[in-house]
Amino acid sequence: MVDVSQHELVPEHTVLEEDELEDVLAEYDIDRTDLPKIKRTDPALPDEAEIGDVIEIVRDSRTTDQAVVYRLVVD
Amino acid sequence: MTDVEYDVGDDVIAVVEDTELPRRLREKVYETVEKRNATLEQADEIARAVENQYLQTRIDPLDPVGTVSAQSIGEPGTQLTMNTFHYAGVAEIDVTQGLPRLIELVDARKTPDTPMMTVYLEDEYAREREKAHEVVWKIEATQILALGDVSTNVADMRVQISLNKDTLEERMITAEEVADIIEDNLGVKTVQQGTTVEFGPEEPSYRELLQLVEELRDITFKGIEEVSRVVIRREEMDDGNEEFVLYTEGSAFGDVLSIEGVDASRTTTNNIHEIHRNLGIEAAREAIIEETHNTLAEQGLDDVNVRHLMLVADMMTNRGEIESIGRHGISGSKDSVLARAAFEVTVNHLLNAAIHGEVDDLDGVTENVIVGKPIKLGTGDVDLRMGSTSGRQAD
């Protein structure tokens, strides 16, 4: 099987720890369900990710060089 | 603390890192400070000025970014070609361009009009033409007519194939393999002798004989069925070396990635659904931006700010799968009945809403325009009161 994370279109995906998540949600003043979603079957998802987890994604951004975004794992 | 590559004092770093600037702008500040040999005070002033400018150019709260994006893409869109130009772009491969391509992208069509892949190769496969050709034969679909001549002997009710020895060798397939593939696909007994393969219908029947020939032509003996043509090109890399790159007509991204010799970290396709399936939603987002931007750039319209395209891609991938813009996608899944009805097929939406007893909360813009209330955008969503903050100082 091909290692998807090696592809240049795929940014780094990591599972966000619960306490870090609290900070993120507090900073934006939102619920976790307000976050963009990512499917549980997504090939770029880390193996340990489960439904309800929040994934931290560090993109190479065209505008800010590096951008951190979050996605909620859904079914 | 982030790593700073520039030769500036720690104080300067502290000052710049203290600003709200994004990394790219910080780098620029460091660069300038280093080049100009600015003092700490000057550096502080520069950083503040840049920060000020940055904060001023940010989008204001309650700005209708979506509407602005729609206009900013729509206006140059009027200048796009409405016709598909053939054989433009790279390596005489036919690609859909201009408006049809843009529509195809935002509609999130399951397959593009002209699917194509750009296949990069690894190591020696990228350097040696022979090796590159090996990969080509694994990708390009090989049909019987490429391997030899087919003739029908009506008298004996037999189909005769005389295979070309050189072609067989070049494409790395043997006559035995060809015979086996025919047996598997057509369910007939074949007689193979040297480079000739012969077979016929069980019962002598003229119709069945023609049917067999017809089916024989559709069999893919080697390569990937979806890929009808592969073009090899020698291209210069960033480091000055040259490498072979393959351009394909037709796309089967998942299959190609696992072929030996293919560089699975750079190879791409113009089918955003295949990217989504194989690389995930984030890669799909990136591909949508890339493709829409390239489509505009191809026609000299790349002065459309990339943020608009990023917003479109963000919306299309927001729910973890690719959604189209429009009635069947994002606009069709809005909560408000009135907003949906205002977009397309008005009567259907109103009728269904009536049947299901839907309620419209009048939260959005369209609904409020319809009922004649102020919209919740810009100053429309700000309430001002005078003189009621007793004793509290404004900051």
Short mmCIF file of C-alpha atoms in Angstrom, two decimals:
data_model
loop_
_atom_site.label_atom_id
_atom_site.label_comp_id
_atom_site.label_asym_id
_atom_site.label_seq_id
_atom_site.Cartn_x
_atom_site.Cartn_y
_atom_site.Cartn_z
CA MET A 1 0.00 0.00 0.00
CA VAL A 2 1.18 3.49 -0.79
CA ASP A 3 2.11 5.75 2.11
CA VAL A 4 -0.38 8.55 1.58
CA SER A 5 1.28 10.95 4.01
CA GLN A 6 4.33 11.12 1.74
CA HIS A 7 2.38 12.79 -1.04
CA GLU A 8 3.04 16.48 -1.45
CA LEU A 9 -0.68 17.30 -1.55
CA VAL A 10 -1.22 15.74 1.87
CA PRO A 11 -0.46 17.96 4.88
CA GLU A 12 0.45 16.59 8.29
CA HIS A 13 -2.50 15.14 10.23
CA THR A 14 -2.22 14.55 13.99
CA VAL A 15 -4.80 13.72 16.62
CA LEU A 16 -5.29 16.68 18.96
CA GLU A 17 -5.08 16.03 22.70
CA GLU A 18 -8.22 16.77 24.69
CA ASP A 19 -6.71 19.63 26.73
CA GLU A 20 -5.27 21.28 23.64
CA LEU A 21 -8.68 20.97 22.06
CA GLU A 22 -10.24 22.89 24.95
CA ASP A 23 -7.88 25.78 24.25
CA VAL A 24 -8.70 25.77 20.55
CA LEU A 25 -12.45 25.73 21.11
CA ALA A 26 -12.13 28.46 23.73
CA GLU A 27 -10.02 30.60 21.40
CA TYR A 28 -12.57 30.50 18.59
CA ASP A 29 -15.57 30.30 20.95
CA ILE A 30 -17.16 27.36 19.14
CA ASP A 31 -18.31 23.80 19.78
CA ARG A 32 -16.41 20.91 18.35
CA THR A 33 -19.28 20.14 16.00
CA ASP A 34 -18.79 23.56 14.40
CA LEU A 35 -15.41 22.46 13.08
CA PRO A 36 -15.00 21.26 9.49
CA LYS A 37 -15.32 17.48 9.23
CA ILE A 38 -13.16 14.64 8.06
CA LYS A 39 -14.52 11.18 7.32
CA ARG A 40 -13.40 8.24 9.42
CA THR A 41 -12.46 6.47 6.19
CA ASP A 42 -10.20 9.29 5.01
CA PRO A 43 -6.93 7.78 3.77
CA ALA A 44 -4.82 10.55 5.30
CA LEU A 45 -6.21 10.00 8.79
CA PRO A 46 -3.75 8.70 11.43
CA ASP A 47 -4.48 5.08 12.39
CA GLU A 48 -5.33 5.84 16.00
CA ALA A 49 -7.99 8.45 15.12
CA GLU A 50 -11.55 7.61 16.15
CA ILE A 51 -14.94 9.20 15.63
CA GLY A 52 -15.22 12.31 17.78
CA ASP A 53 -11.50 13.02 17.75
CA VAL A 54 -10.26 16.33 16.45
CA ILE A 55 -7.43 16.26 13.94
CA GLU A 56 -4.88 19.03 13.78
CA ILE A 57 -3.75 19.74 10.25
CA VAL A 58 -0.70 21.83 9.47
CA ARG A 59 -0.97 23.05 5.89
CA ASP A 60 1.57 24.78 3.75
CA SER A 61 -0.49 27.84 3.08
CA ARG A 62 -0.26 30.06 0.05
CA THR A 63 -0.98 33.11 2.16
CA THR A 64 0.60 32.58 5.55
CA ASP A 65 3.26 29.99 4.77
CA GLN A 66 1.87 27.67 7.40
CA ALA A 67 -1.70 27.38 8.58
CA VAL A 68 -3.10 25.23 11.35
CA VAL A 69 -6.66 24.00 10.90
CA TYR A 70 -8.82 21.44 12.67
CA ARG A 71 -11.23 18.82 11.48
CA LEU A 72 -13.63 16.68 13.49
CA VAL A 73 -13.66 12.96 12.66
CA VAL A 74 -17.18 11.88 11.69
CA ASP A 75 -18.73 8.69 10.42
CA MET B 1 10.22 30.06 20.25
CA THR B 2 10.47 29.66 16.54
CA ASP B 3 13.75 29.34 14.73
CA VAL B 4 14.90 32.51 13.12
CA GLU B 5 17.45 32.07 10.37
CA TYR B 6 18.30 35.71 10.11
CA ASP B 7 21.20 37.39 11.82
CA VAL B 8 19.29 39.81 14.01
CA GLY B 9 19.57 40.38 17.73
CA ASP B 10 17.48 38.51 20.31
CA ASP B 11 15.76 41.77 21.21
CA VAL B 12 14.61 42.24 17.66
CA ILE B 13 13.33 38.67 17.55
CA ALA B 14 11.42 39.27 20.77
CA VAL B 15 9.85 42.42 19.34
CA VAL B 16 8.83 40.83 16.06
CA GLU B 17 7.56 37.60 17.61
CA ASP B 18 5.40 39.73 19.89
CA THR B 19 3.38 41.06 16.94
CA GLU B 20 0.30 39.40 15.48
CA LEU B 21 2.00 38.93 12.13
CA PRO B 22 1.83 35.59 10.33
CA ARG B 23 5.10 33.79 9.78
CA ARG B 24 5.58 34.80 6.17
CA LEU B 25 5.42 38.49 7.06
CA ARG B 26 7.69 38.02 10.07
CA GLU B 27 10.29 36.50 7.79
CA LYS B 28 10.04 39.54 5.56
CA VAL B 29 10.52 41.86 8.52
CA TYR B 30 13.60 39.90 9.62
CA GLU B 31 14.95 40.03 6.11
CA THR B 32 14.57 43.78 5.92
CA VAL B 33 15.97 44.39 9.37
CA GLU B 34 18.99 42.25 8.56
CA LYS B 35 19.63 43.85 5.21
CA ARG B 36 19.23 47.41 6.42
CA ASN B 37 21.12 46.80 9.65
CA ALA B 38 18.32 48.48 11.56
CA THR B 39 18.68 49.31 15.23
CA LEU B 40 16.34 47.88 17.82
CA GLU B 41 14.20 51.01 17.82
CA GLN B 42 13.96 51.06 14.08
CA ALA B 43 13.14 47.36 14.03
CA ASP B 44 10.43 47.97 16.58
CA GLU B 45 9.01 50.76 14.44
CA ILE B 46 9.10 48.63 11.31
CA ALA B 47 7.42 45.71 13.04
CA ARG B 48 4.69 47.95 14.40
CA ALA B 49 4.09 49.64 11.06
CA VAL B 50 3.86 46.30 9.30
CA GLU B 51 1.56 44.92 11.98
CA ASN B 52 -0.64 47.97 11.70
CA GLN B 53 -0.88 47.63 7.95
CA TYR B 54 -1.57 43.90 8.28
CA LEU B 55 -4.38 44.38 10.78
CA GLN B 56 -5.94 47.06 8.60
CA THR B 57 -6.00 44.88 5.53
CA ARG B 58 -7.65 41.98 7.31
CA ILE B 59 -11.27 41.22 6.55
CA ASP B 60 -13.60 43.15 8.84
CA PRO B 61 -16.07 41.26 10.98
CA LEU B 62 -19.42 40.73 9.22
CA ASP B 63 -17.91 41.25 5.78
CA PRO B 64 -19.74 39.18 3.14
CA VAL B 65 -16.69 37.23 2.01
CA GLY B 66 -18.68 34.70 0.02
CA THR B 67 -20.38 37.35 -2.07
CA VAL B 68 -17.08 39.08 -2.69
CA SER B 69 -15.53 35.78 -3.75
CA ALA B 70 -18.42 35.01 -6.06
CA GLN B 71 -18.03 38.37 -7.76
CA SER B 72 -14.25 38.14 -7.89
CA ILE B 73 -14.37 34.78 -9.63
CA GLY B 74 -17.45 35.58 -11.69
CA GLU B 75 -16.19 38.75 -13.31
CA PRO B 76 -12.99 37.30 -14.82
CA GLY B 77 -15.08 34.21 -15.57
CA THR B 78 -16.83 36.21 -18.25
CA GLN B 79 -13.52 36.42 -20.07
CA LEU B 80 -12.88 32.68 -20.06
CA THR B 81 -13.21 30.74 -23.27
CA MET B 82 -16.50 28.96 -23.62
CA ASN B 83 -15.06 26.45 -26.03
CA THR B 84 -12.83 23.57 -25.22
CA PHE B 85 -9.53 24.04 -26.95
CA HIS B 86 -7.94 20.82 -27.90
CA TYR B 87 -4.33 19.85 -27.64
CA ALA B 88 -3.39 22.85 -25.58
CA GLY B 89 -1.20 22.77 -22.52
CA VAL B 90 1.44 20.14 -22.05
CA ALA B 91 2.51 17.36 -24.34
CA GLU B 92 -0.21 17.34 -27.00
CA ILE B 93 -2.72 15.85 -24.57
CA ASP B 94 -6.26 17.04 -24.94
CA VAL B 95 -7.41 18.95 -21.85
CA THR B 96 -10.61 20.82 -21.12
CA GLN B 97 -9.93 24.43 -20.32
CA GLY B 98 -11.59 27.70 -19.57
CA LEU B 99 -15.18 27.99 -18.45
CA PRO B 100 -16.17 24.34 -19.05
CA ARG B 101 -13.33 23.22 -16.80
CA LEU B 102 -14.20 25.75 -14.10
CA ILE B 103 -17.84 24.66 -14.15
CA GLU B 104 -16.79 21.03 -14.01
CA LEU B 105 -14.68 21.75 -10.91
CA VAL B 106 -17.28 23.68 -8.92
CA ASP B 107 -19.96 21.19 -9.96
CA ALA B 108 -17.70 18.44 -8.61
CA ARG B 109 -18.41 16.15 -11.57
CA LYS B 110 -17.65 12.51 -10.90
CA THR B 111 -15.26 12.33 -13.83
CA PRO B 112 -13.78 15.25 -15.72
CA ASP B 113 -14.47 15.61 -19.43
CA THR B 114 -10.84 14.88 -20.22
CA PRO B 115 -9.23 12.99 -17.35
CA MET B 116 -5.45 13.08 -17.28
CA MET B 117 -2.61 12.26 -14.96
CA THR B 118 0.85 13.65 -14.55
CA VAL B 119 3.01 10.73 -13.51
CA TYR B 120 6.41 11.40 -12.00
CA LEU B 121 8.99 8.63 -11.78
CA GLU B 122 11.53 7.58 -9.20
CA ASP B 123 15.29 7.10 -9.37
CA GLU B 124 16.53 5.26 -12.45
CA TYR B 125 13.02 5.17 -13.94
CA ALA B 126 13.15 8.95 -14.18
CA ARG B 127 16.65 8.99 -15.67
CA GLU B 128 16.68 6.20 -18.24
CA ARG B 129 14.34 6.18 -21.19
CA GLU B 130 14.22 2.37 -21.28
CA LYS B 131 13.12 2.20 -17.66
CA ALA B 132 10.60 4.96 -18.17
CA HIS B 133 9.14 2.96 -21.06
CA GLU B 134 8.74 -0.05 -18.77
CA VAL B 135 6.39 2.06 -16.64
CA VAL B 136 4.59 3.31 -19.73
CA TRP B 137 3.69 -0.25 -20.77
CA LYS B 138 2.38 -0.92 -17.28
CA ILE B 139 0.10 2.09 -17.49
CA GLU B 140 -1.01 2.39 -21.11
CA ALA B 141 -3.80 0.01 -22.05
CA THR B 142 -2.64 -2.41 -24.71
CA GLN B 143 -5.33 -3.74 -27.04
CA ILE B 144 -4.97 -6.56 -29.51
CA LEU B 145 -4.53 -4.29 -32.51
CA ALA B 146 -1.36 -2.87 -30.99
CA LEU B 147 0.10 -6.36 -30.66
CA GLY B 148 -0.60 -7.83 -34.07
CA ASP B 149 -3.05 -8.38 -36.89
CA VAL B 150 -6.45 -9.98 -36.52
CA SER B 151 -8.08 -11.79 -39.40
CA THR B 152 -11.30 -13.76 -39.60
CA ASN B 153 -11.41 -16.95 -41.55
CA VAL B 154 -15.07 -17.26 -42.41
CA ALA B 155 -14.64 -20.59 -44.19
CA ASP B 156 -13.30 -22.37 -41.09
CA MET B 157 -15.10 -20.11 -38.61
CA ARG B 158 -11.81 -19.15 -36.96
CA VAL B 159 -10.28 -15.92 -35.71
CA GLN B 160 -6.57 -15.77 -36.42
CA ILE B 161 -4.18 -13.41 -34.69
CA SER B 162 -0.63 -13.08 -35.88
CA LEU B 163 1.30 -11.30 -33.18
CA ASN B 164 4.24 -9.05 -33.84
CA LYS B 165 7.32 -10.50 -32.15
CA ASP B 166 9.09 -7.18 -31.63
CA THR B 167 6.03 -5.54 -30.13
CA LEU B 168 5.54 -8.47 -27.77
CA GLU B 169 9.11 -8.16 -26.58
CA GLU B 170 8.91 -4.41 -26.24
CA ARG B 171 5.71 -4.53 -24.22
CA MET B 172 6.96 -7.48 -22.18
CA ILE B 173 4.14 -9.89 -22.84
CA THR B 174 4.37 -13.40 -24.31
CA ALA B 175 2.16 -15.11 -26.86
CA GLU B 176 1.17 -17.65 -24.17
CA GLU B 177 -0.03 -14.84 -21.93
CA VAL B 178 -2.04 -13.35 -24.77
CA ALA B 179 -3.67 -16.73 -25.40
CA ASP B 180 -4.46 -17.15 -21.69
CA ILE B 181 -6.00 -13.70 -21.43
CA ILE B 182 -8.20 -14.42 -24.44
CA GLU B 183 -9.34 -17.72 -22.93
CA ASP B 184 -10.16 -16.04 -19.61
CA ASN B 185 -12.06 -13.16 -21.16
CA LEU B 186 -13.93 -14.80 -23.99
CA GLY B 187 -14.33 -18.29 -22.58
CA VAL B 188 -13.06 -20.01 -25.73
CA LYS B 189 -10.34 -22.55 -26.35
CA THR B 190 -7.32 -21.10 -28.09
CA VAL B 191 -4.62 -22.75 -30.14
CA GLN B 192 -1.30 -21.00 -29.81
CA GLN B 193 1.68 -21.75 -31.97
CA GLY B 194 4.71 -19.47 -31.99
CA THR B 195 3.35 -15.99 -32.50
CA THR B 196 -0.01 -17.03 -33.90
CA VAL B 197 -3.11 -17.50 -31.79
CA GLU B 198 -6.25 -19.04 -33.21
CA PHE B 199 -9.72 -19.58 -31.84
CA GLY B 200 -13.33 -19.79 -32.89
CA PRO B 201 -16.87 -20.22 -31.58
CA GLU B 202 -17.83 -23.67 -30.30
CA GLU B 203 -20.70 -24.02 -32.74
CA PRO B 204 -20.07 -22.66 -36.22
CA SER B 205 -22.02 -19.42 -36.27
CA TYR B 206 -21.24 -16.39 -38.31
CA ARG B 207 -22.80 -14.00 -35.83
CA GLU B 208 -20.91 -15.43 -32.90
CA LEU B 209 -17.66 -15.21 -34.81
CA LEU B 210 -18.12 -11.50 -35.42
CA GLN B 211 -19.18 -11.09 -31.80
CA LEU B 212 -15.91 -12.68 -30.67
CA VAL B 213 -13.82 -10.36 -32.81
CA GLU B 214 -15.74 -7.42 -31.44
CA GLU B 215 -15.11 -8.51 -27.85
CA LEU B 216 -11.48 -9.31 -28.59
CA ARG B 217 -10.86 -5.69 -29.50
CA ASP B 218 -12.07 -4.49 -26.12
CA ILE B 219 -9.77 -6.70 -24.06
CA THR B 220 -7.00 -4.90 -22.21
CA PHE B 221 -3.99 -7.18 -22.41
CA LYS B 222 -1.64 -5.05 -20.42
CA GLY B 223 -1.76 -1.75 -18.58
CA ILE B 224 -4.74 0.08 -17.13
CA GLU B 225 -8.01 0.02 -19.00
CA GLU B 226 -8.84 3.68 -18.32
CA VAL B 227 -5.59 5.01 -19.74
CA SER B 228 -5.73 5.16 -23.50
CA ARG B 229 -2.50 6.99 -24.20
CA VAL B 230 0.73 7.92 -22.47
CA VAL B 231 3.15 10.60 -23.58
CA ILE B 232 6.71 10.70 -22.29
CA ARG B 233 8.38 14.04 -21.88
CA ARG B 234 11.79 15.03 -20.75
CA GLU B 235 11.59 17.87 -18.29
CA GLU B 236 14.02 19.97 -16.39
CA MET B 237 13.85 19.65 -12.63
CA ASP B 238 14.37 22.43 -10.11
CA ASP B 239 17.96 21.31 -9.51
CA GLY B 240 18.86 21.55 -13.19
CA ASN B 241 18.82 17.82 -13.88
CA GLU B 242 16.41 16.31 -16.35
CA GLU B 243 13.81 13.66 -15.71
CA PHE B 244 11.18 11.79 -17.66
CA VAL B 245 7.59 12.66 -16.86
CA LEU B 246 4.56 10.79 -18.17
CA TYR B 247 1.32 12.46 -19.21
CA THR B 248 -1.65 10.19 -19.60
CA GLU B 249 -4.96 10.44 -21.36
CA GLY B 250 -7.41 8.87 -18.95
CA SER B 251 -6.96 8.53 -15.24
CA ALA B 252 -6.69 5.71 -12.71
CA PHE B 253 -4.88 7.39 -9.88
CA GLY B 254 -5.06 4.63 -7.26
CA ASP B 255 -3.74 1.98 -9.63
CA VAL B 256 -0.89 4.11 -10.88
CA LEU B 257 0.35 5.06 -7.42
CA SER B 258 1.16 1.47 -6.59
CA ILE B 259 3.08 0.73 -9.81
CA GLU B 260 6.79 0.19 -9.30
CA GLY B 261 8.87 3.14 -10.44
CA VAL B 262 6.10 5.70 -10.00
CA ASP B 263 6.87 8.50 -7.58
CA ALA B 264 3.85 8.32 -5.30
CA SER B 265 4.69 11.63 -3.66
CA ARG B 266 4.33 13.89 -6.71
CA THR B 267 2.09 12.09 -9.18
CA THR B 268 -1.27 13.80 -9.61
CA THR B 269 -4.51 13.64 -11.58
CA ASN B 270 -7.02 16.28 -12.64
CA ASN B 271 -9.85 14.20 -11.19
CA ILE B 272 -10.51 15.70 -7.76
CA HIS B 273 -12.63 12.72 -6.70
CA GLU B 274 -9.76 10.32 -7.30
CA ILE B 275 -7.53 12.57 -5.22
CA HIS B 276 -10.15 12.56 -2.47
CA ARG B 277 -10.49 8.78 -2.58
CA ASN B 278 -6.78 8.07 -2.51
CA LEU B 279 -5.24 10.94 -0.58
CA GLY B 280 -8.06 12.29 1.55
CA ILE B 281 -10.09 15.45 1.90
CA GLU B 282 -7.21 17.80 2.63
CA ALA B 283 -5.42 16.80 -0.56
CA ALA B 284 -8.69 17.27 -2.44
CA ARG B 285 -9.00 20.79 -1.07
CA GLU B 286 -5.49 21.52 -2.23
CA ALA B 287 -6.21 20.03 -5.64
CA ILE B 288 -9.35 22.14 -6.08
CA ILE B 289 -7.40 25.31 -5.37
CA GLU B 290 -4.60 24.22 -7.66
CA GLU B 291 -6.90 23.25 -10.52
CA THR B 292 -9.14 26.33 -10.36
CA HIS B 293 -6.09 28.57 -10.11
CA ASN B 294 -4.40 26.89 -13.06
CA THR B 295 -7.57 27.12 -15.13
CA LEU B 296 -7.69 30.86 -14.54
CA ALA B 297 -3.94 31.28 -14.97
CA GLU B 298 -4.01 29.44 -18.28
CA GLN B 299 -6.19 32.25 -19.63
CA GLY B 300 -4.15 35.02 -18.09
CA LEU B 301 -6.56 35.62 -15.24
CA ASP B 302 -4.31 34.62 -12.37
CA ASP B 303 -4.70 38.01 -10.74
CA VAL B 304 -7.78 36.60 -9.05
CA ASN B 305 -6.76 36.52 -5.42
CA VAL B 306 -6.10 32.97 -4.33
CA ARG B 307 -8.07 33.55 -1.12
CA HIS B 308 -11.29 33.48 -3.12
CA LEU B 309 -10.39 30.10 -4.55
CA MET B 310 -9.38 28.91 -1.10
CA LEU B 311 -12.78 29.90 0.24
CA VAL B 312 -14.50 27.96 -2.53
CA ALA B 313 -12.35 24.91 -1.83
CA ASP B 314 -12.97 25.22 1.91
CA MET B 315 -16.71 25.27 1.38
CA MET B 316 -16.61 22.34 -1.01
CA THR B 317 -14.65 20.18 1.44
CA ASN B 318 -16.18 21.42 4.69
CA ARG B 319 -18.18 18.27 5.42
CA GLY B 320 -15.37 15.86 4.82
CA GLU B 321 -16.41 14.99 1.30
CA ILE B 322 -16.48 16.94 -1.93
CA GLU B 323 -19.73 18.82 -2.40
CA SER B 324 -20.64 20.79 -5.45
CA ILE B 325 -21.59 24.43 -5.37
CA GLY B 326 -25.17 24.66 -6.50
CA ARG B 327 -28.56 23.08 -6.20
CA HIS B 328 -27.35 19.55 -5.54
CA GLY B 329 -24.61 20.59 -3.18
CA ILE B 330 -24.02 23.47 -0.84
CA SER B 331 -26.87 25.76 -1.91
CA GLY B 332 -29.30 22.84 -1.83
CA SER B 333 -28.42 21.90 1.73
CA LYS B 334 -29.02 25.27 3.31
CA ASP B 335 -31.24 25.25 6.38
CA SER B 336 -33.54 27.99 5.19
CA VAL B 337 -36.42 27.11 2.86
CA LEU B 338 -36.62 30.59 1.45
CA ALA B 339 -32.90 30.69 0.66
CA ARG B 340 -33.15 27.39 -1.20
CA ALA B 341 -36.31 28.45 -3.01
CA ALA B 342 -34.67 31.69 -4.07
CA PHE B 343 -31.82 29.80 -5.72
CA GLU B 344 -33.34 27.28 -8.11
CA VAL B 345 -36.52 25.21 -8.61
CA THR B 346 -38.53 27.51 -6.37
CA VAL B 347 -41.86 25.70 -6.45
CA ASN B 348 -40.44 22.30 -5.55
CA HIS B 349 -38.71 23.66 -2.48
CA LEU B 350 -41.76 25.56 -1.29
CA LEU B 351 -44.03 22.59 -1.91
CA ASN B 352 -41.80 20.15 -0.06
CA ALA B 353 -41.37 22.59 2.80
CA ALA B 354 -45.14 22.95 3.06
CA ILE B 355 -45.66 19.18 3.05
CA HIS B 356 -43.09 18.68 5.81
CA GLY B 357 -44.13 21.74 7.79
CA GLU B 358 -40.69 23.32 7.72
CA VAL B 359 -39.94 26.47 9.69
CA ASP B 360 -37.68 29.25 8.49
CA ASP B 361 -35.79 31.04 11.27
CA LEU B 362 -34.89 33.97 9.00
CA ASP B 363 -31.23 33.88 10.03
CA GLY B 364 -29.64 34.23 6.62
CA VAL B 365 -29.30 37.01 4.11
CA THR B 366 -31.61 35.83 1.33
CA GLU B 367 -34.55 35.13 3.65
CA ASN B 368 -34.37 38.59 5.15
CA VAL B 369 -34.20 40.27 1.76
CA ILE B 370 -37.33 38.35 0.79
CA VAL B 371 -39.29 39.41 3.86
CA GLY B 372 -37.86 42.93 3.77
CA LYS B 373 -35.92 42.95 7.01
CA PRO B 374 -32.36 44.26 7.50
CA ILE B 375 -29.81 41.58 6.67
CA LYS B 376 -27.31 40.39 9.22
CA LEU B 377 -24.20 41.57 7.44
CA GLY B 378 -21.96 44.54 7.94
CA THR B 379 -23.72 47.28 9.87
CA GLY B 380 -26.96 45.31 9.63
CA ASP B 381 -25.85 43.05 12.44
CA VAL B 382 -24.53 45.72 14.79
CA ASP B 383 -26.72 47.28 17.42
CA LEU B 384 -25.70 50.61 18.85
CA ARG B 385 -26.91 52.12 22.04
CA MET B 386 -26.01 55.52 23.40
CA GLY B 387 -24.83 56.45 26.85
CA SER B 388 -25.86 53.37 28.75
CA THR B 389 -22.40 52.09 29.77
CA SER B 390 -22.53 53.65 33.22
CA GLY B 391 -19.05 54.42 34.47
CA ARG B 392 -17.29 51.92 32.19
CA GLN B 393 -14.39 53.39 30.27
CA ALA B 394 -14.09 52.64 26.61
CA ASP B 395 -10.74 51.11 25.79
#
